[in-house]
Amino acid sequence: MAIFVNADTKVIVQGLTGGQGKYHGLRNQAYGTQVVGGVTPGKGGTDVEGIPVFNSVAEAVAATGATASFIAVPPKAASAAILEAAAAGIGFIVCITEGIPAQDEAKVYNTLVRDYPNTRLLGPNCPGIISPGKCNIGITAGEIAELPSASGPNVGIVSRSGTLTYQALYELKQRGIGVSTCVGIGGDPVPGTNFIDCLKEFQADPETHAIIMIGEIGGSAEEEAAEFIKANVTKPMSAYIAGVTAPEGKKMGHAGAITSGGKGTAQGKMDALRAAGVKVGLNPTEAGDLMAEIVATLK
Amino acid sequence: MDLFEYQGKQYFARYDIPVSPGDVAYTVDEAVAAAEMAGYPVVVKAQVQVGGRGKAGGIKLADNADEVRLHAGNILGMDIKGHLVKRVWVEHASDISKEYYASYSLDRAAKKHLLMLSAEGGVEIETVAVENPDAIVLLHIDPVDGISLDVARDAAVRAKIDAEAVEGVADMLVKLYRCFTEGDCDLAEINPLILRPDGGVHALDAKVSLDNNAGFRHPEWEAFRATEELDEREQLARTHDLQYIGLDGTVGIIANGAGLAMSTLDVVNQVGGTAANFLDIGGGANADMMAAALGVINFDENVKSIFINIFGGITRGEEVAKGIVEAMGRVELRAPIVIRLDGTNAEQGREILANAGIPESKLTSKPTMLEAARAAVALANGN
């Protein structure tokens, strides 16, 4: 088991003929992911190192039976690409594109909710998802993810920040702790998939025994997650919130990472998570140490 | 990007939102000329991006040219909460019957647009929210549907907007929504939105924040960018497309990814150091960007050590290493580098650095983020 993606997931890459799409699409394939096709309008009938390219997502789905899409196209084209995938019946979309206007994101999100309730969007501006040993969609370097152990315990990871997602994987790898699935939800203001969506899945996944959550300043997603954890999550958790030292009112790189009027601060988020029973580390390594302690009690 | 009031009003005008006639002035003479055009009496308003301008003496009424001279002379060059007043906005003074409040923003929790409307404007909306929350109407708008005139009218009635102003306010709400969405604003706020004795309504102030991601479809934003108040380091970073925020500490920070950059600041702080900046070289950073990033950091005289924290995903370790070697060949760095390199092609990157013949006094490599932070802080603190 794993969440959202597994060994059976068939993936197409929208933008496979572009630089990013090709590099990461081929790496995902090399990892063992079933990359069954690519989509680039006007380049249908060609191939990228043996992977067939189609003109549209609908054609690609008809020919390959793809169930997931990896979107690696520029910000201007990303919204249309997401909606095209949803319209073609893709159930799971990973969009790594950074820099999509917030207005477009809000429109796409609400269109998906209304017209394509069976499609889940991960991202945009996210590193993707990896179920180690089974499926890797996105830009994560697969070798830093520890394979889950058959006997457990294994840890699920959910993170708002790209590079901190890798850091979390790395911290667990250093300690030899298996990972069931690692989900990077992205740091944009309107993520298609949020902490709670992932926590719900991890709670239900028999292969996941504990959960690490990596948050950051800005918004209230961590506080909402804390409420959800208190009421619904029985699996032990550790967490880290980036941005304890961030100055107020400045956007720290991510459009979503800004504190204002004393809201969205790291301290407030850490307090909320602690109150929900989560062990909170002051840096990623500490969160890893806390998880190692948790895992030791589960063995 | 936050706009000044006058820019916000110019932006509103593009979407047919009525504002007072006026102009921006950089000198006393320009202020007088603007006043003559607008028609007396006029208001002279300091243009700074901070609240409390009125209390600080930055907003004055003038009935004639001499008074404009006096007030503009006092206000230009004034320091308001650390913000230097470089320009004033001079507009025709409006007769005010009532002051309302209206704004659109994104409610991230609800993932919908949020209209805030109140008949109690002219004061900080945060204050109203605390003292009289019932006076604010909050309305979620589905971005797919937008807001219709009927919905806007209903909101105005519920907000207890005076009957004679309801039509005008509703019309304004529809126009402001167009400005917010088509104009790619993170925030579009009018406070106060006034009702005049003649029954008309218009925007007496403008607070607009633009979404930088949408810059590609707004060539008209170029003029706004020219007035953005950035320090020299931030200017330099912008020309290289780097996400940089200047801070006051002594450890220069370069990381890939906003989260890792924030986390790097946190860790430096925890081991007893202070960060000189936040710098995210982004995903897919190459040798050129790394060289540019080091150039920006090198510009900062407070920097005593440089902590490069890279975890490769899109970013490739060998590119990072090449950039460092190239930058060190191009400029004499003022401070030693401590690097932690992991992820995609990190092995190759470490090899490039090890074989580049850089002395250890200038570059050291550490296996973990914590160890690297400790080493960088020790260097910065002179141990």
XYZ file of C-alpha atoms in Angstrom, chain B residues 55-267:
213
model
C -1.371 61.276 12.481
C 2.239 61.857 11.436
C 1.262 65.093 9.674
C 1.541 63.598 6.204
C -1.965 64.588 5.032
C -2.925 68.298 4.876
C -5.750 70.374 3.453
C -4.836 73.464 1.385
C -7.097 76.262 0.135
C -4.617 78.098 -2.066
C -1.179 77.917 -3.680
C 0.647 79.320 -0.636
C -0.808 76.644 1.591
C 0.120 73.956 -0.949
C 3.686 75.326 -0.932
C 3.839 75.257 2.847
C 2.433 71.743 3.256
C 4.177 70.131 0.290
C 7.444 71.680 1.520
C 6.941 70.153 4.961
C 5.765 66.759 3.779
C 8.326 66.111 1.029
C 11.410 64.729 2.748
C 9.456 63.886 5.891
C 10.276 60.626 7.683
C 7.147 58.631 8.474
C 7.928 55.551 10.564
C 11.241 55.109 8.778
C 9.801 55.750 5.317
C 11.182 58.783 3.487
C 8.506 60.785 1.645
C 9.756 61.256 -1.925
C 6.440 62.253 -3.513
C 3.018 63.621 -2.630
C -0.370 63.067 -4.220
C -2.397 66.269 -4.629
C -6.107 65.890 -5.270
C -9.300 67.915 -5.136
C -10.716 67.778 -1.609
C -14.007 65.890 -1.543
C -17.090 66.713 0.472
C -17.808 63.620 2.497
C -21.205 62.497 3.769
C -20.270 58.925 4.681
C -17.199 56.721 4.707
C -17.431 53.013 3.801
C -14.956 50.171 3.370
C -14.592 47.637 0.545
C -11.914 45.100 -0.322
C -11.263 41.894 -2.237
C -8.615 39.347 -1.337
C -8.077 35.613 -1.583
C -9.292 33.579 1.390
C -6.694 30.841 1.320
C -8.537 28.614 3.765
C -11.772 28.734 1.750
C -9.923 28.868 -1.604
C -12.402 31.498 -2.741
C -12.290 35.248 -3.213
C -13.420 37.244 -0.217
C -15.374 40.498 -0.332
C -15.250 42.564 2.836
C -17.737 45.411 2.944
C -18.619 47.736 5.782
C -20.588 50.928 6.351
C -17.949 51.814 8.918
C -15.017 52.947 6.799
C -12.276 55.476 7.252
C -10.737 53.605 10.168
C -8.542 50.513 10.236
C -10.741 47.570 9.250
C -8.846 45.440 11.786
C -10.165 47.768 14.498
C -13.741 47.430 13.230
C -13.289 43.659 13.100
C -12.394 43.622 16.800
C -14.786 46.263 18.133
C -17.830 45.716 15.947
C -17.478 42.552 13.862
C -21.161 42.591 12.882
C -20.526 45.796 10.942
C -18.496 43.868 8.348
C -20.167 41.768 5.686
C -17.957 38.888 4.556
C -18.923 37.291 1.262
C -17.139 34.419 -0.459
C -17.104 34.606 -4.232
C -16.447 31.594 -6.402
C -13.715 32.656 -8.845
C -15.474 30.699 -11.592
C -18.690 32.748 -11.208
C -17.404 36.162 -10.196
C -19.773 38.734 -8.672
C -22.967 39.985 -10.329
C -24.572 43.377 -9.803
C -27.447 41.680 -7.961
C -25.130 39.938 -5.523
C -23.184 43.176 -5.024
C -26.401 45.101 -4.347
C -27.517 42.518 -1.824
C -24.149 42.741 -0.043
C -24.453 46.538 0.091
C -27.901 46.310 1.644
C -26.739 43.740 4.186
C -23.778 45.964 5.081
C -26.282 48.749 5.871
C -24.876 51.057 3.213
C -27.140 54.154 3.051
C -30.037 53.636 0.638
C -29.017 56.462 -1.704
C -25.518 54.929 -2.047
C -26.482 51.295 -2.648
C -26.554 51.495 -6.459
C -23.263 53.391 -6.625
C -21.538 51.056 -4.190
C -22.823 47.950 -6.005
C -21.520 49.295 -9.300
C -18.204 50.053 -7.617
C -18.000 46.507 -6.193
C -18.403 44.989 -9.652
C -15.707 47.276 -11.075
C -13.364 46.653 -8.163
C -13.791 42.905 -8.653
C -12.779 43.263 -12.283
C -9.721 45.227 -11.174
C -8.917 42.542 -8.573
C -9.210 39.602 -10.991
C -8.287 40.926 -14.447
C -5.789 43.265 -12.823
C -4.173 40.319 -10.952
C -4.256 41.880 -7.492
C -3.495 39.998 -4.287
C -5.427 42.763 -2.541
C -7.639 45.590 -3.811
C -8.908 47.792 -0.990
C -10.801 51.083 -0.856
C -10.848 52.760 2.532
C -12.618 55.062 2.623
C -15.087 54.570 -0.131
C -17.061 57.781 0.225
C -20.591 58.960 -0.345
C -20.676 62.623 -1.368
C -23.530 65.068 -0.584
C -24.408 64.990 -4.302
C -25.119 61.254 -3.987
C -22.050 60.073 -5.915
C -19.543 57.546 -4.575
C -15.828 57.307 -5.218
C -12.542 55.915 -3.942
C -10.769 58.317 -1.604
C -7.854 55.961 -0.967
C -6.391 52.955 -2.761
C -4.459 50.026 -1.372
C -3.374 47.637 -4.097
C -0.977 44.721 -3.953
C -0.131 43.021 -7.247
C 0.705 39.360 -7.830
C 4.247 39.296 -9.228
C 3.572 35.943 -10.923
C 1.165 37.668 -13.302
C 3.679 40.274 -14.447
C 4.044 38.563 -17.824
C 0.561 39.708 -18.889
C 0.813 43.255 -17.501
C 3.346 45.364 -19.377
C 1.801 48.411 -17.660
C 3.342 47.291 -14.347
C 6.779 48.341 -15.555
C 6.134 51.904 -14.315
C 5.227 50.596 -10.847
C 8.371 48.516 -10.634
C 10.532 51.588 -11.137
C 9.359 53.079 -7.823
C 9.573 49.943 -5.704
C 11.524 50.698 -2.557
C 14.309 48.145 -2.479
C 17.703 48.468 -0.896
C 20.760 48.246 -3.152
C 21.291 44.552 -2.483
C 17.674 43.813 -3.379
C 18.015 45.796 -6.618
C 21.091 43.824 -7.611
C 19.356 40.535 -6.850
C 16.355 41.535 -8.926
C 18.459 42.102 -12.014
C 19.573 38.474 -11.669
C 16.071 37.151 -10.948
C 16.998 35.918 -7.460
C 14.589 35.808 -4.521
C 16.499 37.973 -2.055
C 15.548 39.757 1.151
C 18.186 41.790 2.984
C 18.488 41.252 6.754
C 20.889 42.591 9.394
C 23.074 39.623 10.343
C 26.540 38.391 9.399
C 26.020 34.957 7.799
C 25.244 35.237 4.100
C 22.737 32.561 3.046
C 22.239 30.884 -0.306
C 19.805 27.978 -0.543
C 17.660 26.374 -3.200
C 13.976 26.459 -2.487
C 12.113 28.898 -0.278
C 11.487 26.336 2.447
C 15.105 25.272 2.690
C 16.218 28.926 2.654
C 13.862 29.727 5.535
C 15.010 26.637 7.353
C 18.631 27.674 6.844
C 17.895 31.002 8.528
C 16.265 29.118 11.397
C 19.207 26.777 11.890
